mmCIF file of N, CA and C in Angstrom:
data_model
loop_
_atom_site.group_PDB
_atom_site.id
_atom_site.type_symbol
_atom_site.label_atom_id
_atom_site.label_comp_id
_atom_site.label_asym_id
_atom_site.label_seq_id
_atom_site.Cartn_x
_atom_site.Cartn_y
_atom_site.Cartn_z
ATOM 1 N N MET A 1 169.529 204.574 61.603
ATOM 2 C CA MET A 1 168.559 204.773 62.850
ATOM 3 C C MET A 1 167.336 205.396 62.426
ATOM 4 N N THR A 2 167.437 206.028 61.510
ATOM 5 C CA THR A 2 166.187 206.818 61.047
ATOM 6 C C THR A 2 165.286 205.693 60.227
ATOM 7 N N ARG A 3 165.830 204.325 59.856
ATOM 8 C CA ARG A 3 164.779 203.456 59.544
ATOM 9 C C ARG A 3 164.248 202.889 60.250
ATOM 10 N N ALA A 4 164.862 202.542 61.446
ATOM 11 C CA ALA A 4 164.504 201.599 62.697
ATOM 12 C C ALA A 4 163.298 202.468 63.483
ATOM 13 N N TYR A 5 163.409 203.524 63.433
ATOM 14 C CA TYR A 5 162.449 204.558 63.854
ATOM 15 C C TYR A 5 160.913 204.214 63.501
ATOM 16 N N PRO A 6 160.500 204.042 62.325
ATOM 17 C CA PRO A 6 159.306 203.861 61.929
ATOM 18 C C PRO A 6 158.880 202.394 62.116
ATOM 19 N N ALA A 7 159.909 201.457 62.442
ATOM 20 C CA ALA A 7 159.559 200.233 62.655
ATOM 21 C C ALA A 7 159.402 200.164 64.205
ATOM 22 N N LEU A 8 159.883 200.821 64.641
ATOM 23 C CA LEU A 8 159.601 200.900 66.379
ATOM 24 C C LEU A 8 158.376 201.533 66.733
ATOM 25 N N LEU A 9 157.657 202.471 65.845
ATOM 26 C CA LEU A 9 156.392 202.819 65.984
ATOM 27 C C LEU A 9 155.485 201.898 65.674
ATOM 28 N N ALA A 10 155.781 200.765 64.735
ATOM 29 C CA ALA A 10 154.672 199.877 63.983
ATOM 30 C C ALA A 10 154.350 198.932 65.213
ATOM 31 N N ILE A 11 155.210 198.481 66.081
ATOM 32 C CA ILE A 11 154.921 197.549 66.909
ATOM 33 C C ILE A 11 154.015 197.985 67.936
ATOM 34 N N PRO A 12 153.996 199.039 68.722
ATOM 35 C CA PRO A 12 152.978 199.616 69.613
ATOM 36 C C PRO A 12 151.721 199.777 68.723
ATOM 37 N N VAL A 13 151.466 200.128 67.770
ATOM 38 C CA VAL A 13 150.475 200.335 67.058
ATOM 39 C C VAL A 13 149.704 199.120 66.511
ATOM 40 N N MET A 14 150.331 197.761 66.188
ATOM 41 C CA MET A 14 149.981 196.410 66.051
ATOM 42 C C MET A 14 149.414 196.037 67.469
ATOM 43 N N LEU A 15 150.105 196.360 68.685
ATOM 44 C CA LEU A 15 149.419 195.981 69.904
ATOM 45 C C LEU A 15 148.310 196.530 70.499
ATOM 46 N N ALA A 16 148.338 197.620 69.847
ATOM 47 C CA ALA A 16 146.925 198.528 70.185
ATOM 48 C C ALA A 16 145.843 197.923 69.342
ATOM 49 N N LEU A 17 146.225 197.624 67.912
ATOM 50 C CA LEU A 17 144.912 197.283 67.144
ATOM 51 C C LEU A 17 144.689 195.718 67.594
ATOM 52 N N GLY A 18 145.765 194.788 68.054
ATOM 53 C CA GLY A 18 145.359 193.659 68.433
ATOM 54 C C GLY A 18 144.521 193.395 69.786
ATOM 55 N N ALA A 19 144.842 194.596 70.722
ATOM 56 C CA ALA A 19 143.757 194.868 71.758
ATOM 57 C C ALA A 19 142.421 195.138 71.339
ATOM 58 N N CYS A 20 142.251 195.890 70.203
ATOM 59 C CA CYS A 20 141.001 196.449 69.753
ATOM 60 C C CYS A 20 140.319 195.178 69.407
ATOM 61 N N THR A 21 140.782 194.052 68.725
ATOM 62 C CA THR A 21 140.285 192.912 67.991
ATOM 63 C C THR A 21 139.697 191.762 69.053
ATOM 64 N N THR A 22 140.316 191.989 70.473
ATOM 65 C CA THR A 22 140.141 190.703 71.118
ATOM 66 C C THR A 22 138.486 191.023 71.576
ATOM 67 N N ASN A 23 138.032 190.014 71.457
ATOM 68 C CA ASN A 23 136.307 189.991 71.918
ATOM 69 C C ASN A 23 136.399 189.346 73.233
ATOM 70 N N THR A 24 136.304 190.375 74.277
ATOM 71 C CA THR A 24 136.031 190.316 75.608
ATOM 72 C C THR A 24 134.678 190.634 76.081
ATOM 73 N N ALA A 25 133.726 189.657 75.858
ATOM 74 C CA ALA A 25 132.514 189.918 76.301
ATOM 75 C C ALA A 25 132.447 190.057 77.966
ATOM 76 N N PRO A 26 131.459 190.798 78.198
ATOM 77 C CA PRO A 26 131.364 191.158 79.715
ATOM 78 C C PRO A 26 130.528 189.670 80.137
ATOM 79 N N PRO A 27 130.786 189.197 81.385
ATOM 80 C CA PRO A 27 130.211 188.030 82.063
ATOM 81 C C PRO A 27 128.701 188.006 81.972
ATOM 82 N N PRO A 28 128.090 187.042 81.896
ATOM 83 C CA PRO A 28 126.738 187.201 81.768
ATOM 84 C C PRO A 28 125.830 187.569 83.075
ATOM 85 N N GLN A 29 124.955 188.345 82.892
ATOM 86 C CA GLN A 29 124.668 188.861 84.075
ATOM 87 C C GLN A 29 123.297 188.297 84.228
ATOM 88 N N ALA A 30 122.525 188.206 85.744
ATOM 89 C CA ALA A 30 121.355 187.795 85.984
ATOM 90 C C ALA A 30 120.396 188.592 85.573
ATOM 91 N N SER A 31 119.171 188.069 85.053
ATOM 92 C CA SER A 31 118.219 188.817 84.730
ATOM 93 C C SER A 31 116.716 188.446 85.251
ATOM 94 N N THR A 32 116.058 189.264 85.212
ATOM 95 C CA THR A 32 114.649 189.161 86.027
ATOM 96 C C THR A 32 113.733 189.116 85.005
ATOM 97 N N VAL A 33 112.827 188.099 84.617
ATOM 98 C CA VAL A 33 111.747 188.374 83.891
ATOM 99 C C VAL A 33 110.302 188.757 84.802
ATOM 100 N N VAL A 34 109.848 189.608 84.487
ATOM 101 C CA VAL A 34 108.931 190.225 85.089
ATOM 102 C C VAL A 34 107.506 190.281 84.254
ATOM 103 N N VAL A 35 106.417 189.142 84.716
ATOM 104 C CA VAL A 35 105.084 188.809 83.823
ATOM 105 C C VAL A 35 104.052 189.587 84.750
ATOM 106 N N THR A 36 103.495 190.666 83.743
ATOM 107 C CA THR A 36 102.069 191.320 84.457
ATOM 108 C C THR A 36 101.065 190.737 83.815
ATOM 109 N N PRO A 37 100.211 190.352 84.570
ATOM 110 C CA PRO A 37 98.612 189.848 84.185
ATOM 111 C C PRO A 37 98.264 190.665 83.155
ATOM 112 N N ALA A 38 97.506 190.151 82.278
ATOM 113 C CA ALA A 38 96.741 191.098 81.351
ATOM 114 C C ALA A 38 95.651 191.939 81.997
ATOM 115 N N SER A 39 95.370 193.065 81.325
ATOM 116 C CA SER A 39 94.480 193.876 82.172
ATOM 117 C C SER A 39 92.975 193.482 81.771
ATOM 118 N N PRO A 40 92.262 193.630 82.938
ATOM 119 C CA PRO A 40 90.902 193.160 82.774
ATOM 120 C C PRO A 40 90.218 193.708 81.807
ATOM 121 N N ARG A 41 89.449 193.005 81.258
ATOM 122 C CA ARG A 41 88.707 193.493 80.106
ATOM 123 C C ARG A 41 87.244 193.586 80.705
ATOM 124 N N VAL A 42 86.482 194.479 80.105
ATOM 125 C CA VAL A 42 85.086 194.443 80.112
ATOM 126 C C VAL A 42 84.387 193.601 79.405
ATOM 127 N N ALA A 43 83.617 192.632 80.107
ATOM 128 C CA ALA A 43 82.770 191.448 79.327
ATOM 129 C C ALA A 43 81.989 192.088 78.472
ATOM 130 N N ALA A 44 81.476 191.443 77.334
ATOM 131 C CA ALA A 44 80.518 192.120 76.624
ATOM 132 C C ALA A 44 79.337 190.956 77.013
ATOM 133 N N VAL A 45 77.952 191.124 76.957
ATOM 134 C CA VAL A 45 76.583 190.685 77.519
ATOM 135 C C VAL A 45 76.694 189.669 76.391
ATOM 136 N N VAL A 46 76.837 188.582 76.612
ATOM 137 C CA VAL A 46 76.539 187.430 75.764
ATOM 138 C C VAL A 46 75.133 186.866 75.944
ATOM 139 N N PRO A 47 74.458 186.866 74.937
ATOM 140 C CA PRO A 47 72.924 186.031 75.339
ATOM 141 C C PRO A 47 73.173 184.797 75.781
ATOM 142 N N ALA A 48 72.517 184.460 76.867
ATOM 143 C CA ALA A 48 72.170 183.008 77.460
ATOM 144 C C ALA A 48 71.181 182.090 76.660
ATOM 145 N N PRO A 49 71.491 181.058 76.564
ATOM 146 C CA PRO A 49 70.594 180.165 75.934
ATOM 147 C C PRO A 49 69.580 179.602 76.860
ATOM 148 N N VAL A 50 69.852 180.035 78.123
ATOM 149 C CA VAL A 50 68.654 179.505 79.178
ATOM 150 C C VAL A 50 68.096 180.824 79.626
ATOM 151 N N ALA A 51 66.757 180.877 79.974
ATOM 152 C CA ALA A 51 66.156 182.287 80.486
ATOM 153 C C ALA A 51 65.233 181.652 81.717
ATOM 154 N N PRO A 52 64.877 182.371 82.817
ATOM 155 C CA PRO A 52 63.974 181.825 83.970
ATOM 156 C C PRO A 52 62.754 182.297 83.495
ATOM 157 N N MET A 53 62.532 183.259 82.460
ATOM 158 C CA MET A 53 61.069 183.703 82.152
ATOM 159 C C MET A 53 61.165 183.613 80.811
ATOM 160 N N PRO A 54 59.881 183.630 80.164
ATOM 161 C CA PRO A 54 59.453 183.470 78.788
ATOM 162 C C PRO A 54 59.886 184.957 78.169
ATOM 163 N N PRO A 55 60.254 184.854 76.949
ATOM 164 C CA PRO A 55 60.597 186.034 76.189
ATOM 165 C C PRO A 55 59.295 187.100 75.986
ATOM 166 N N PRO A 56 59.545 188.130 75.614
ATOM 167 C CA PRO A 56 58.295 189.104 75.474
ATOM 168 C C PRO A 56 57.942 188.463 73.978
ATOM 169 N N PRO A 57 56.574 189.131 73.695
ATOM 170 C CA PRO A 57 56.037 188.996 72.332
ATOM 171 C C PRO A 57 57.282 189.460 71.151
ATOM 172 N N PRO A 58 57.076 188.652 70.053
ATOM 173 C CA PRO A 58 58.056 189.071 69.023
ATOM 174 C C PRO A 58 57.818 190.535 68.501
ATOM 175 N N GLU A 59 58.934 191.177 68.232
ATOM 176 C CA GLU A 59 58.588 192.777 67.505
ATOM 177 C C GLU A 59 58.001 192.414 66.261
ATOM 178 N N SER A 60 57.395 193.255 65.764
ATOM 179 C CA SER A 60 56.932 193.494 64.344
ATOM 180 C C SER A 60 58.088 194.118 63.442
ATOM 181 N N GLU A 61 58.578 193.314 62.536
ATOM 182 C CA GLU A 61 59.667 193.640 61.604
ATOM 183 C C GLU A 61 59.053 193.811 60.158
ATOM 184 N N LEU A 62 59.630 194.867 59.800
ATOM 185 C CA LEU A 62 59.410 195.489 58.348
ATOM 186 C C LEU A 62 60.533 194.644 57.425
ATOM 187 N N VAL A 63 60.050 193.375 56.616
ATOM 188 C CA VAL A 63 61.076 193.104 55.993
ATOM 189 C C VAL A 63 61.629 193.677 54.804
ATOM 190 N N PRO A 64 62.715 193.995 54.749
ATOM 191 C CA PRO A 64 62.940 194.707 53.520
ATOM 192 C C PRO A 64 63.253 194.069 51.950
ATOM 193 N N PRO A 65 63.254 194.717 50.794
ATOM 194 C CA PRO A 65 63.204 193.737 49.894
ATOM 195 C C PRO A 65 64.762 193.111 49.817
ATOM 196 N N PRO A 66 64.953 192.262 49.271
ATOM 197 C CA PRO A 66 66.301 191.114 49.266
ATOM 198 C C PRO A 66 67.183 192.064 48.942
ATOM 199 N N PRO A 67 68.633 191.670 48.921
ATOM 200 C CA PRO A 67 69.517 192.885 48.237
ATOM 201 C C PRO A 67 69.828 192.141 46.635
ATOM 202 N N GLN A 68 70.115 192.777 45.956
ATOM 203 C CA GLN A 68 70.190 192.419 44.422
ATOM 204 C C GLN A 68 71.614 192.099 44.099
ATOM 205 N N GLY A 69 71.735 191.118 43.310
ATOM 206 C CA GLY A 69 72.939 190.578 42.687
ATOM 207 C C GLY A 69 73.955 189.754 43.737
ATOM 208 N N VAL A 70 73.389 189.165 44.621
ATOM 209 C CA VAL A 70 73.959 188.251 45.575
ATOM 210 C C VAL A 70 73.735 186.816 45.751
ATOM 211 N N GLY A 71 72.970 186.362 44.558
ATOM 212 C CA GLY A 71 72.422 184.973 44.403
ATOM 213 C C GLY A 71 71.089 184.729 45.188
ATOM 214 N N PRO A 72 70.941 183.710 45.660
ATOM 215 C CA PRO A 72 69.434 183.625 46.249
ATOM 216 C C PRO A 72 69.393 183.535 47.750
ATOM 217 N N VAL A 73 68.921 184.231 48.388
ATOM 218 C CA VAL A 73 68.948 184.684 49.919
ATOM 219 C C VAL A 73 67.663 184.276 50.687
ATOM 220 N N VAL A 74 67.608 184.054 51.818
ATOM 221 C CA VAL A 74 66.373 183.594 52.895
ATOM 222 C C VAL A 74 66.500 184.545 53.740
ATOM 223 N N TRP A 75 65.158 185.069 54.073
ATOM 224 C CA TRP A 75 65.057 185.965 55.196
ATOM 225 C C TRP A 75 65.207 185.230 56.551
ATOM 226 N N GLN A 76 65.922 185.532 57.423
ATOM 227 C CA GLN A 76 66.035 184.966 58.775
ATOM 228 C C GLN A 76 65.201 185.811 59.789
ATOM 229 N N PRO A 77 63.962 185.706 60.399
ATOM 230 C CA PRO A 77 63.285 186.651 61.494
ATOM 231 C C PRO A 77 64.026 186.891 62.575
ATOM 232 N N GLY A 78 63.909 187.880 63.006
ATOM 233 C CA GLY A 78 64.612 188.326 64.348
ATOM 234 C C GLY A 78 63.855 187.487 65.511
ATOM 235 N N HIS A 79 64.722 187.584 66.373
ATOM 236 C CA HIS A 79 64.100 187.008 67.750
ATOM 237 C C HIS A 79 64.837 187.643 68.992
ATOM 238 N N TRP A 80 64.344 187.486 70.213
ATOM 239 C CA TRP A 80 64.797 187.844 71.471
ATOM 240 C C TRP A 80 65.949 186.915 71.899
ATOM 241 N N ALA A 81 66.908 187.487 72.518
ATOM 242 C CA ALA A 81 67.966 186.941 73.291
ATOM 243 C C ALA A 81 67.906 187.353 74.773
ATOM 244 N N TYR A 82 68.047 186.295 75.399
ATOM 245 C CA TYR A 82 68.120 186.581 77.014
ATOM 246 C C TYR A 82 69.781 186.998 77.382
ATOM 247 N N THR A 83 69.680 188.365 78.079
ATOM 248 C CA THR A 83 70.925 188.971 78.432
ATOM 249 C C THR A 83 71.148 188.723 79.935
ATOM 250 N N GLY A 84 69.921 188.727 80.779
ATOM 251 C CA GLY A 84 70.026 188.698 82.165
ATOM 252 C C GLY A 84 70.495 189.856 82.728
ATOM 253 N N VAL A 85 70.313 190.987 82.095
ATOM 254 C CA VAL A 85 70.913 192.251 82.550
ATOM 255 C C VAL A 85 69.499 192.858 83.337
ATOM 256 N N ALA A 86 69.816 193.328 84.819
ATOM 257 C CA ALA A 86 68.683 193.675 85.462
ATOM 258 C C ALA A 86 68.014 194.822 84.763
ATOM 259 N N GLY A 87 66.872 194.918 84.839
ATOM 260 C CA GLY A 87 65.993 195.821 84.234
ATOM 261 C C GLY A 87 65.881 195.715 82.613
ATOM 262 N N SER A 88 66.690 195.235 82.194
ATOM 263 C CA SER A 88 66.531 194.724 80.403
ATOM 264 C C SER A 88 67.015 193.560 80.291
ATOM 265 N N PRO A 89 66.365 192.176 80.787
ATOM 266 C CA PRO A 89 66.794 190.863 80.529
ATOM 267 C C PRO A 89 66.660 190.489 79.138
ATOM 268 N N TRP A 90 65.953 191.031 78.178
ATOM 269 C CA TRP A 90 65.799 190.631 76.843
ATOM 270 C C TRP A 90 66.398 191.662 75.801
ATOM 271 N N SER A 91 67.070 191.350 74.719
ATOM 272 C CA SER A 91 67.612 191.991 73.749
ATOM 273 C C SER A 91 67.000 191.615 72.374
ATOM 274 N N TRP A 92 66.566 192.643 71.540
ATOM 275 C CA TRP A 92 65.805 192.249 70.253
ATOM 276 C C TRP A 92 66.811 191.954 69.344
ATOM 277 N N VAL A 93 67.024 190.800 68.597
ATOM 278 C CA VAL A 93 67.988 190.495 67.443
ATOM 279 C C VAL A 93 67.418 190.719 66.154
ATOM 280 N N SER A 94 67.803 191.657 65.372
ATOM 281 C CA SER A 94 66.983 191.896 64.286
ATOM 282 C C SER A 94 67.171 190.747 63.116
ATOM 283 N N GLY A 95 66.103 190.280 62.316
ATOM 284 C CA GLY A 95 66.435 189.462 61.224
ATOM 285 C C GLY A 95 67.190 189.982 60.242
ATOM 286 N N GLU A 96 67.576 188.854 59.291
ATOM 287 C CA GLU A 96 68.577 189.591 58.275
ATOM 288 C C GLU A 96 68.472 188.408 57.133
ATOM 289 N N TYR A 97 68.950 188.858 55.813
ATOM 290 C CA TYR A 97 68.879 187.964 54.867
ATOM 291 C C TYR A 97 70.187 187.309 54.749
ATOM 292 N N VAL A 98 70.193 185.924 54.494
ATOM 293 C CA VAL A 98 71.402 185.135 54.457
ATOM 294 C C VAL A 98 71.372 184.332 53.325
ATOM 295 N N THR A 99 72.505 183.696 52.748
ATOM 296 C CA THR A 99 72.704 183.005 51.574
ATOM 297 C C THR A 99 72.491 181.636 52.388
ATOM 298 N N PRO A 100 71.647 180.597 51.574
ATOM 299 C CA PRO A 100 71.579 179.313 52.099
ATOM 300 C C PRO A 100 72.716 178.593 51.888
ATOM 301 N N PRO A 101 73.181 177.279 52.837
ATOM 302 C CA PRO A 101 74.285 176.822 52.403
ATOM 303 C C PRO A 101 73.851 175.686 51.417
ATOM 304 N N PRO A 102 74.873 175.016 50.712
ATOM 305 C CA PRO A 102 74.363 173.914 49.801
ATOM 306 C C PRO A 102 73.615 172.995 50.643
ATOM 307 N N GLY A 103 72.564 172.605 49.794
ATOM 308 C CA GLY A 103 71.613 171.813 50.234
ATOM 309 C C GLY A 103 70.543 172.228 51.143
ATOM 310 N N GLY A 104 70.864 173.446 51.518
ATOM 311 C CA GLY A 104 69.974 173.795 52.509
ATOM 312 C C GLY A 104 68.880 174.696 51.603
ATOM 313 N N THR A 105 67.476 174.408 52.115
ATOM 314 C CA THR A 105 66.727 174.852 51.280
ATOM 315 C C THR A 105 65.732 175.580 51.974
ATOM 316 N N THR A 106 65.498 175.374 53.346
ATOM 317 C CA THR A 106 64.255 175.798 54.221
ATOM 318 C C THR A 106 64.983 176.024 55.336
ATOM 319 N N TRP A 107 64.737 177.615 55.824
ATOM 320 C CA TRP A 107 65.135 177.894 57.065
ATOM 321 C C TRP A 107 64.268 177.757 58.429
ATOM 322 N N ILE A 108 64.629 176.920 59.226
ATOM 323 C CA ILE A 108 63.544 176.822 60.535
ATOM 324 C C ILE A 108 63.973 177.627 61.669
ATOM 325 N N PRO A 109 63.151 178.776 61.600
ATOM 326 C CA PRO A 109 63.825 179.605 62.863
ATOM 327 C C PRO A 109 63.948 179.150 64.319
ATOM 328 N N GLY A 110 64.877 179.911 64.899
ATOM 329 C CA GLY A 110 64.976 179.270 66.305
ATOM 330 C C GLY A 110 63.666 179.978 67.263
ATOM 331 N N GLN A 111 63.624 179.272 68.259
ATOM 332 C CA GLN A 111 62.652 179.416 69.214
ATOM 333 C C GLN A 111 63.139 178.936 70.741
ATOM 334 N N TRP A 112 62.199 180.072 71.635
ATOM 335 C CA TRP A 112 62.379 179.611 72.841
ATOM 336 C C TRP A 112 61.442 178.646 73.505
ATOM 337 N N GLU A 113 61.755 177.255 74.000
ATOM 338 C CA GLU A 113 60.819 176.437 74.428
ATOM 339 C C GLU A 113 60.846 176.359 75.938
ATOM 340 N N GLU A 114 59.671 176.157 76.676
ATOM 341 C CA GLU A 114 59.766 176.063 77.954
ATOM 342 C C GLU A 114 60.082 174.472 78.398
ATOM 343 N N THR A 115 61.190 174.279 79.374
ATOM 344 C CA THR A 115 61.360 173.370 79.962
ATOM 345 C C THR A 115 60.666 172.570 80.932
ATOM 346 N N ALA A 116 60.888 171.461 81.310
ATOM 347 C CA ALA A 116 60.389 170.753 82.188
ATOM 348 C C ALA A 116 60.253 171.466 83.797
ATOM 349 N N ASN A 117 61.480 172.127 83.950
ATOM 350 C CA ASN A 117 61.667 173.078 85.340
ATOM 351 C C ASN A 117 61.120 174.338 85.325
ATOM 352 N N GLY A 118 60.387 174.835 83.966
ATOM 353 C CA GLY A 118 59.966 175.861 84.220
ATOM 354 C C GLY A 118 60.909 177.129 83.835
ATOM 355 N N ALA A 119 61.985 176.869 83.303
ATOM 356 C CA ALA A 119 62.888 177.649 82.476
ATOM 357 C C ALA A 119 62.812 177.481 81.145
ATOM 358 N N TRP A 120 63.181 178.485 80.351
ATOM 359 C CA TRP A 120 63.075 178.776 78.997
ATOM 360 C C TRP A 120 64.317 178.691 78.239
ATOM 361 N N MET A 121 64.416 177.665 77.199
ATOM 362 C CA MET A 121 65.540 177.444 76.493
ATOM 363 C C MET A 121 65.527 177.748 75.033
ATOM 364 N N TRP A 122 66.971 178.388 74.514
ATOM 365 C CA TRP A 122 66.871 178.906 73.209
ATOM 366 C C TRP A 122 67.227 177.606 72.441
ATOM 367 N N VAL A 123 66.195 177.340 71.179
ATOM 368 C CA VAL A 123 66.561 176.394 70.393
ATOM 369 C C VAL A 123 66.979 176.968 69.088
ATOM 370 N N ALA A 124 67.981 176.903 68.788
ATOM 371 C CA ALA A 124 68.691 177.743 67.527
ATOM 372 C C ALA A 124 68.054 177.060 66.466
ATOM 373 N N GLY A 125 68.030 178.225 65.391
ATOM 374 C CA GLY A 125 67.514 177.757 64.139
ATOM 375 C C GLY A 125 68.442 176.911 63.346
ATOM 376 N N HIS A 126 67.975 176.361 62.238
ATOM 377 C CA HIS A 126 68.802 175.569 61.331
ATOM 378 C C HIS A 126 68.209 175.392 59.867
ATOM 379 N N TRP A 127 68.901 175.014 58.901
ATOM 380 C CA TRP A 127 68.544 174.717 57.761
ATOM 381 C C TRP A 127 68.045 173.272 57.604
ATOM 382 N N ALA A 128 67.073 172.985 56.741
ATOM 383 C CA ALA A 128 66.379 171.493 56.650
ATOM 384 C C ALA A 128 66.589 171.574 55.056
#
């Protein structure tokens, strides 16, 4: 009988271990997805390509010497950008040195041109 006692203990242990390994996943639960709208961003003032009035006279710019060791560069002069902000509708965009693209030899600066209806339109500069 002493030999049967350990065997009798083995049966409940095996049943207990078997119950531990049984994979009983809980039933699926309903879930709710909450989508919140993105927070509003403060819009940057983007220059408009059309203005209701002519730009101010160009600002005087001191053209710095070209940077050294960057290859050929061309000075693109500054210009006025129309922002439409009350009290300060124009913003000066400073000139800068740029590297010409392949085949580009001459920079034609952008300019404001008056349209037939009296508005002013920005014609972007380009390489020729």
